[in-house]
Amino acid sequence: EDQVTQSPEALRLQEGESSSLNCSYTVSGLRGLFWYRQDPGKGPEFLFTLYSAGEEKEKERLKATLTKKESFLHITAPKPEDSATYLCAVLGWDYGQNFVFGPGTRLSVLP
Amino acid sequence: GAVVSQHPSWVICKSGTSVKIECRSLDFQATTMFWYRQFPKQSLMLMATSNEGSKATYEQGVEKDKFLINHASLTLSTLTVTSAHPEDSSFYICSAQEFTSTDTQYFGPGTRLTVL
């Protein structure tokens, strides 16, 4: 059965303190791994799609990387506006069109 | 690009009434749309998947007669909660997927349903 876990569950950082969020997955065949950001009371906002091990993507202070078992979302010099829940989702070749979501990491960046 | 809207953003209704939520892809054609439900501090729970012109595919445990989904066009899907009860109160989010090689789902802003 496809599974996605995320760690830590919650993370508090000082502004400017870089860190990484982890998304570990088990899937019979990875079709894609997706990162989203969700603010309270809003829908998830798309960040990145990764397809193969070794792939990296960047957007402003965020960088996503992918291995065969996990993905990292690196946050460099975060700002308070980066505070949100970060969701990871996996799409497997054997799972039709449906994403398997992780539980999310709640990030708080303190000024 | 890839903007998805939902309407209404929030709704309050009385128990026993029906509520319709619209999901629109504004700048692309969505061959597939998804409906999720999210409880406080929990991740998204997929309710159903709909392809334009076809019947929706419901996840196990989701009552198809209670949650009616219509995907009549490539830019519009609707979710109707029939005979709503307080336990149906939740945050409902739709997503849309363009028929490309990316498989990316773009999410709407969500609809907060409160049933009194």
mmCIF file with all atom_site columns, C-alpha atoms in Angstrom, chain B residues 22-112:
data_model
loop_
_atom_site.group_PDB
_atom_site.id
_atom_site.type_symbol
_atom_site.label_atom_id
_atom_site.label_alt_id
_atom_site.label_comp_id
_atom_site.label_asym_id
_atom_site.label_entity_id
_atom_site.label_seq_id
_atom_site.pdbx_PDB_ins_code
_atom_site.Cartn_x
_atom_site.Cartn_y
_atom_site.Cartn_z
_atom_site.occupancy
_atom_site.B_iso_or_equiv
_atom_site.pdbx_formal_charge
_atom_site.auth_seq_id
_atom_site.auth_comp_id
_atom_site.auth_asym_id
_atom_site.auth_atom_id
_atom_site.pdbx_PDB_model_num
ATOM 1  C CA . GLU B 1 22  ? -19.096 25.133 -7.759  1.00 0.00 ? 22  GLU B CA 1
ATOM 2  C CA . CYS B 1 23  ? -15.532 24.543 -8.867  1.00 0.00 ? 23  CYS B CA 1
ATOM 3  C CA . ARG B 1 24  ? -14.208 26.258 -11.988 1.00 0.00 ? 24  ARG B CA 1
ATOM 4  C CA . SER B 1 25  ? -10.908 26.146 -13.801 1.00 0.00 ? 25  SER B CA 1
ATOM 5  C CA . LEU B 1 26  ? -10.464 29.713 -15.026 1.00 0.00 ? 26  LEU B CA 1
ATOM 6  C CA . ASP B 1 27  ? -7.616  29.539 -17.495 1.00 0.00 ? 27  ASP B CA 1
ATOM 7  C CA . PHE B 1 28  ? -7.358  25.925 -18.534 1.00 0.00 ? 28  PHE B CA 1
ATOM 8  C CA . GLN B 1 29  ? -9.535  22.989 -19.442 1.00 0.00 ? 29  GLN B CA 1
ATOM 9  C CA . ALA B 1 30  ? -9.771  20.406 -16.694 1.00 0.00 ? 30  ALA B CA 1
ATOM 10 C CA . THR B 1 31  ? -10.284 16.902 -17.929 1.00 0.00 ? 31  THR B CA 1
ATOM 11 C CA . THR B 1 32  ? -10.294 15.638 -14.359 1.00 0.00 ? 32  THR B CA 1
ATOM 12 C CA . MET B 1 33  ? -11.517 17.289 -11.188 1.00 0.00 ? 33  MET B CA 1
ATOM 13 C CA . PHE B 1 34  ? -11.232 16.055 -7.630  1.00 0.00 ? 34  PHE B CA 1
ATOM 14 C CA . TRP B 1 35  ? -13.231 16.793 -4.518  1.00 0.00 ? 35  TRP B CA 1
ATOM 15 C CA . TYR B 1 36  ? -11.623 16.663 -1.102  1.00 0.00 ? 36  TYR B CA 1
ATOM 16 C CA . ARG B 1 37  ? -12.771 17.148 2.433   1.00 0.00 ? 37  ARG B CA 1
ATOM 17 C CA . GLN B 1 38  ? -10.515 18.462 5.154   1.00 0.00 ? 38  GLN B CA 1
ATOM 18 C CA . PHE B 1 39  ? -11.070 18.372 8.906   1.00 0.00 ? 39  PHE B CA 1
ATOM 19 C CA . PRO B 1 40  ? -9.251  20.764 11.244  1.00 0.00 ? 40  PRO B CA 1
ATOM 20 C CA . LYS B 1 41  ? -5.524  20.112 11.476  1.00 0.00 ? 41  LYS B CA 1
ATOM 21 C CA . GLN B 1 42  ? -5.802  17.080 9.216   1.00 0.00 ? 42  GLN B CA 1
ATOM 22 C CA . SER B 1 43  ? -4.684  16.433 5.686   1.00 0.00 ? 43  SER B CA 1
ATOM 23 C CA . LEU B 1 44  ? -6.945  16.239 2.661   1.00 0.00 ? 44  LEU B CA 1
ATOM 24 C CA . MET B 1 45  ? -9.305  13.300 2.270   1.00 0.00 ? 45  MET B CA 1
ATOM 25 C CA . LEU B 1 46  ? -10.266 12.468 -1.300  1.00 0.00 ? 46  LEU B CA 1
ATOM 26 C CA . MET B 1 47  ? -14.008 12.103 -1.751  1.00 0.00 ? 47  MET B CA 1
ATOM 27 C CA . ALA B 1 48  ? -14.372 11.548 -5.472  1.00 0.00 ? 48  ALA B CA 1
ATOM 28 C CA . THR B 1 49  ? -12.814 11.947 -8.869  1.00 0.00 ? 49  THR B CA 1
ATOM 29 C CA . SER B 1 50  ? -14.748 13.177 -11.860 1.00 0.00 ? 50  SER B CA 1
ATOM 30 C CA . ASN B 1 51  ? -13.935 13.210 -15.535 1.00 0.00 ? 51  ASN B CA 1
ATOM 31 C CA . GLU B 1 52  ? -15.821 15.497 -17.878 1.00 0.00 ? 52  GLU B CA 1
ATOM 32 C CA . GLY B 1 53  ? -18.908 13.814 -19.241 1.00 0.00 ? 53  GLY B CA 1
ATOM 33 C CA . SER B 1 54  ? -18.547 10.727 -17.059 1.00 0.00 ? 54  SER B CA 1
ATOM 34 C CA . LYS B 1 55  ? -19.960 9.602  -13.750 1.00 0.00 ? 55  LYS B CA 1
ATOM 35 C CA . ALA B 1 56  ? -17.837 10.404 -10.750 1.00 0.00 ? 56  ALA B CA 1
ATOM 36 C CA . THR B 1 57  ? -15.778 7.736  -9.028  1.00 0.00 ? 57  THR B CA 1
ATOM 37 C CA . TYR B 1 58  ? -16.335 7.823  -5.289  1.00 0.00 ? 58  TYR B CA 1
ATOM 38 C CA . GLU B 1 59  ? -13.878 6.730  -2.635  1.00 0.00 ? 59  GLU B CA 1
ATOM 39 C CA . GLN B 1 60  ? -14.828 3.953  -0.269  1.00 0.00 ? 60  GLN B CA 1
ATOM 40 C CA . GLY B 1 61  ? -17.121 5.187  2.468   1.00 0.00 ? 61  GLY B CA 1
ATOM 41 C CA . VAL B 1 62  ? -18.352 8.267  0.588   1.00 0.00 ? 62  VAL B CA 1
ATOM 42 C CA . GLU B 1 63  ? -22.084 8.169  -0.058  1.00 0.00 ? 63  GLU B CA 1
ATOM 43 C CA . LYS B 1 64  ? -22.703 8.914  -3.716  1.00 0.00 ? 64  LYS B CA 1
ATOM 44 C CA . ASP B 1 65  ? -26.367 9.725  -3.103  1.00 0.00 ? 65  ASP B CA 1
ATOM 45 C CA . LYS B 1 66  ? -25.454 12.275 -0.480  1.00 0.00 ? 66  LYS B CA 1
ATOM 46 C CA . PHE B 1 67  ? -22.577 13.932 -2.295  1.00 0.00 ? 67  PHE B CA 1
ATOM 47 C CA . LEU B 1 68  ? -23.713 14.448 -5.883  1.00 0.00 ? 68  LEU B CA 1
ATOM 48 C CA . ILE B 1 69  ? -20.971 15.395 -8.297  1.00 0.00 ? 69  ILE B CA 1
ATOM 49 C CA . ASN B 1 70  ? -21.512 16.731 -11.794 1.00 0.00 ? 70  ASN B CA 1
ATOM 50 C CA . HIS B 1 71  ? -18.714 17.510 -14.242 1.00 0.00 ? 71  HIS B CA 1
ATOM 51 C CA . ALA B 1 72  ? -20.718 18.853 -17.145 1.00 0.00 ? 72  ALA B CA 1
ATOM 52 C CA . SER B 1 73  ? -18.011 20.846 -18.883 1.00 0.00 ? 73  SER B CA 1
ATOM 53 C CA . LEU B 1 74  ? -14.234 21.053 -19.094 1.00 0.00 ? 74  LEU B CA 1
ATOM 54 C CA . THR B 1 75  ? -14.202 24.044 -16.750 1.00 0.00 ? 75  THR B CA 1
ATOM 55 C CA . LEU B 1 76  ? -16.950 23.328 -14.233 1.00 0.00 ? 76  LEU B CA 1
ATOM 56 C CA . SER B 1 77  ? -17.662 20.686 -11.630 1.00 0.00 ? 77  SER B CA 1
ATOM 57 C CA . THR B 1 78  ? -20.266 20.902 -8.906  1.00 0.00 ? 78  THR B CA 1
ATOM 58 C CA . LEU B 1 79  ? -20.649 19.144 -5.580  1.00 0.00 ? 79  LEU B CA 1
ATOM 59 C CA . THR B 1 80  ? -24.114 19.050 -4.072  1.00 0.00 ? 80  THR B CA 1
ATOM 60 C CA . VAL B 1 81  ? -24.460 18.024 -0.451  1.00 0.00 ? 81  VAL B CA 1
ATOM 61 C CA . THR B 1 82  ? -27.997 16.695 -0.187  1.00 0.00 ? 82  THR B CA 1
ATOM 62 C CA . SER B 1 83  ? -30.029 16.710 3.017   1.00 0.00 ? 83  SER B CA 1
ATOM 63 C CA . ALA B 1 84  ? -27.112 18.180 4.897   1.00 0.00 ? 84  ALA B CA 1
ATOM 64 C CA . HIS B 1 85  ? -26.596 17.368 8.566   1.00 0.00 ? 85  HIS B CA 1
ATOM 65 C CA . PRO B 1 86  ? -24.259 18.922 11.148  1.00 0.00 ? 86  PRO B CA 1
ATOM 66 C CA . GLU B 1 87  ? -21.750 16.111 10.651  1.00 0.00 ? 87  GLU B CA 1
ATOM 67 C CA . ASP B 1 88  ? -21.355 17.271 7.028   1.00 0.00 ? 88  ASP B CA 1
ATOM 68 C CA . SER B 1 89  ? -19.901 20.539 8.274   1.00 0.00 ? 89  SER B CA 1
ATOM 69 C CA . SER B 1 90  ? -16.377 20.699 6.937   1.00 0.00 ? 90  SER B CA 1
ATOM 70 C CA . PHE B 1 91  ? -13.962 22.402 4.563   1.00 0.00 ? 91  PHE B CA 1
ATOM 71 C CA . TYR B 1 92  ? -14.506 21.201 1.011   1.00 0.00 ? 92  TYR B CA 1
ATOM 72 C CA . ILE B 1 93  ? -11.757 21.728 -1.562  1.00 0.00 ? 93  ILE B CA 1
ATOM 73 C CA . CYS B 1 94  ? -11.745 20.952 -5.245  1.00 0.00 ? 94  CYS B CA 1
ATOM 74 C CA . SER B 1 95  ? -8.806  20.523 -7.545  1.00 0.00 ? 95  SER B CA 1
ATOM 75 C CA . ALA B 1 96  ? -8.442  20.410 -11.303 1.00 0.00 ? 96  ALA B CA 1
ATOM 76 C CA . GLN B 1 97  ? -6.002  18.612 -13.518 1.00 0.00 ? 97  GLN B CA 1
ATOM 77 C CA . GLU B 1 98  ? -5.198  19.629 -17.043 1.00 0.00 ? 98  GLU B CA 1
ATOM 78 C CA . PHE B 1 99  ? -4.552  16.862 -19.518 1.00 0.00 ? 99  PHE B CA 1
ATOM 79 C CA . THR B 1 100 ? -0.807  17.275 -19.779 1.00 0.00 ? 100 THR B CA 1
ATOM 80 C CA . SER B 1 101 ? 2.134   15.202 -18.764 1.00 0.00 ? 101 SER B CA 1
ATOM 81 C CA . THR B 1 102 ? 2.581   16.969 -15.432 1.00 0.00 ? 102 THR B CA 1
ATOM 82 C CA . ASP B 1 103 ? -0.295  15.320 -13.499 1.00 0.00 ? 103 ASP B CA 1
ATOM 83 C CA . THR B 1 104 ? -0.275  18.362 -11.245 1.00 0.00 ? 104 THR B CA 1
ATOM 84 C CA . GLN B 1 105 ? -3.488  19.150 -9.414  1.00 0.00 ? 105 GLN B CA 1
ATOM 85 C CA . TYR B 1 106 ? -4.352  22.823 -8.923  1.00 0.00 ? 106 TYR B CA 1
ATOM 86 C CA . PHE B 1 107 ? -6.546  23.516 -5.941  1.00 0.00 ? 107 PHE B CA 1
ATOM 87 C CA . GLY B 1 108 ? -9.377  25.915 -5.366  1.00 0.00 ? 108 GLY B CA 1
ATOM 88 C CA . PRO B 1 109 ? -9.549  28.138 -2.290  1.00 0.00 ? 109 PRO B CA 1
ATOM 89 C CA . GLY B 1 110 ? -12.022 25.879 -0.529  1.00 0.00 ? 110 GLY B CA 1
ATOM 90 C CA . THR B 1 111 ? -15.587 26.198 0.757   1.00 0.00 ? 111 THR B CA 1
ATOM 91 C CA . ARG B 1 112 ? -16.405 26.214 4.449   1.00 0.00 ? 112 ARG B CA 1
#
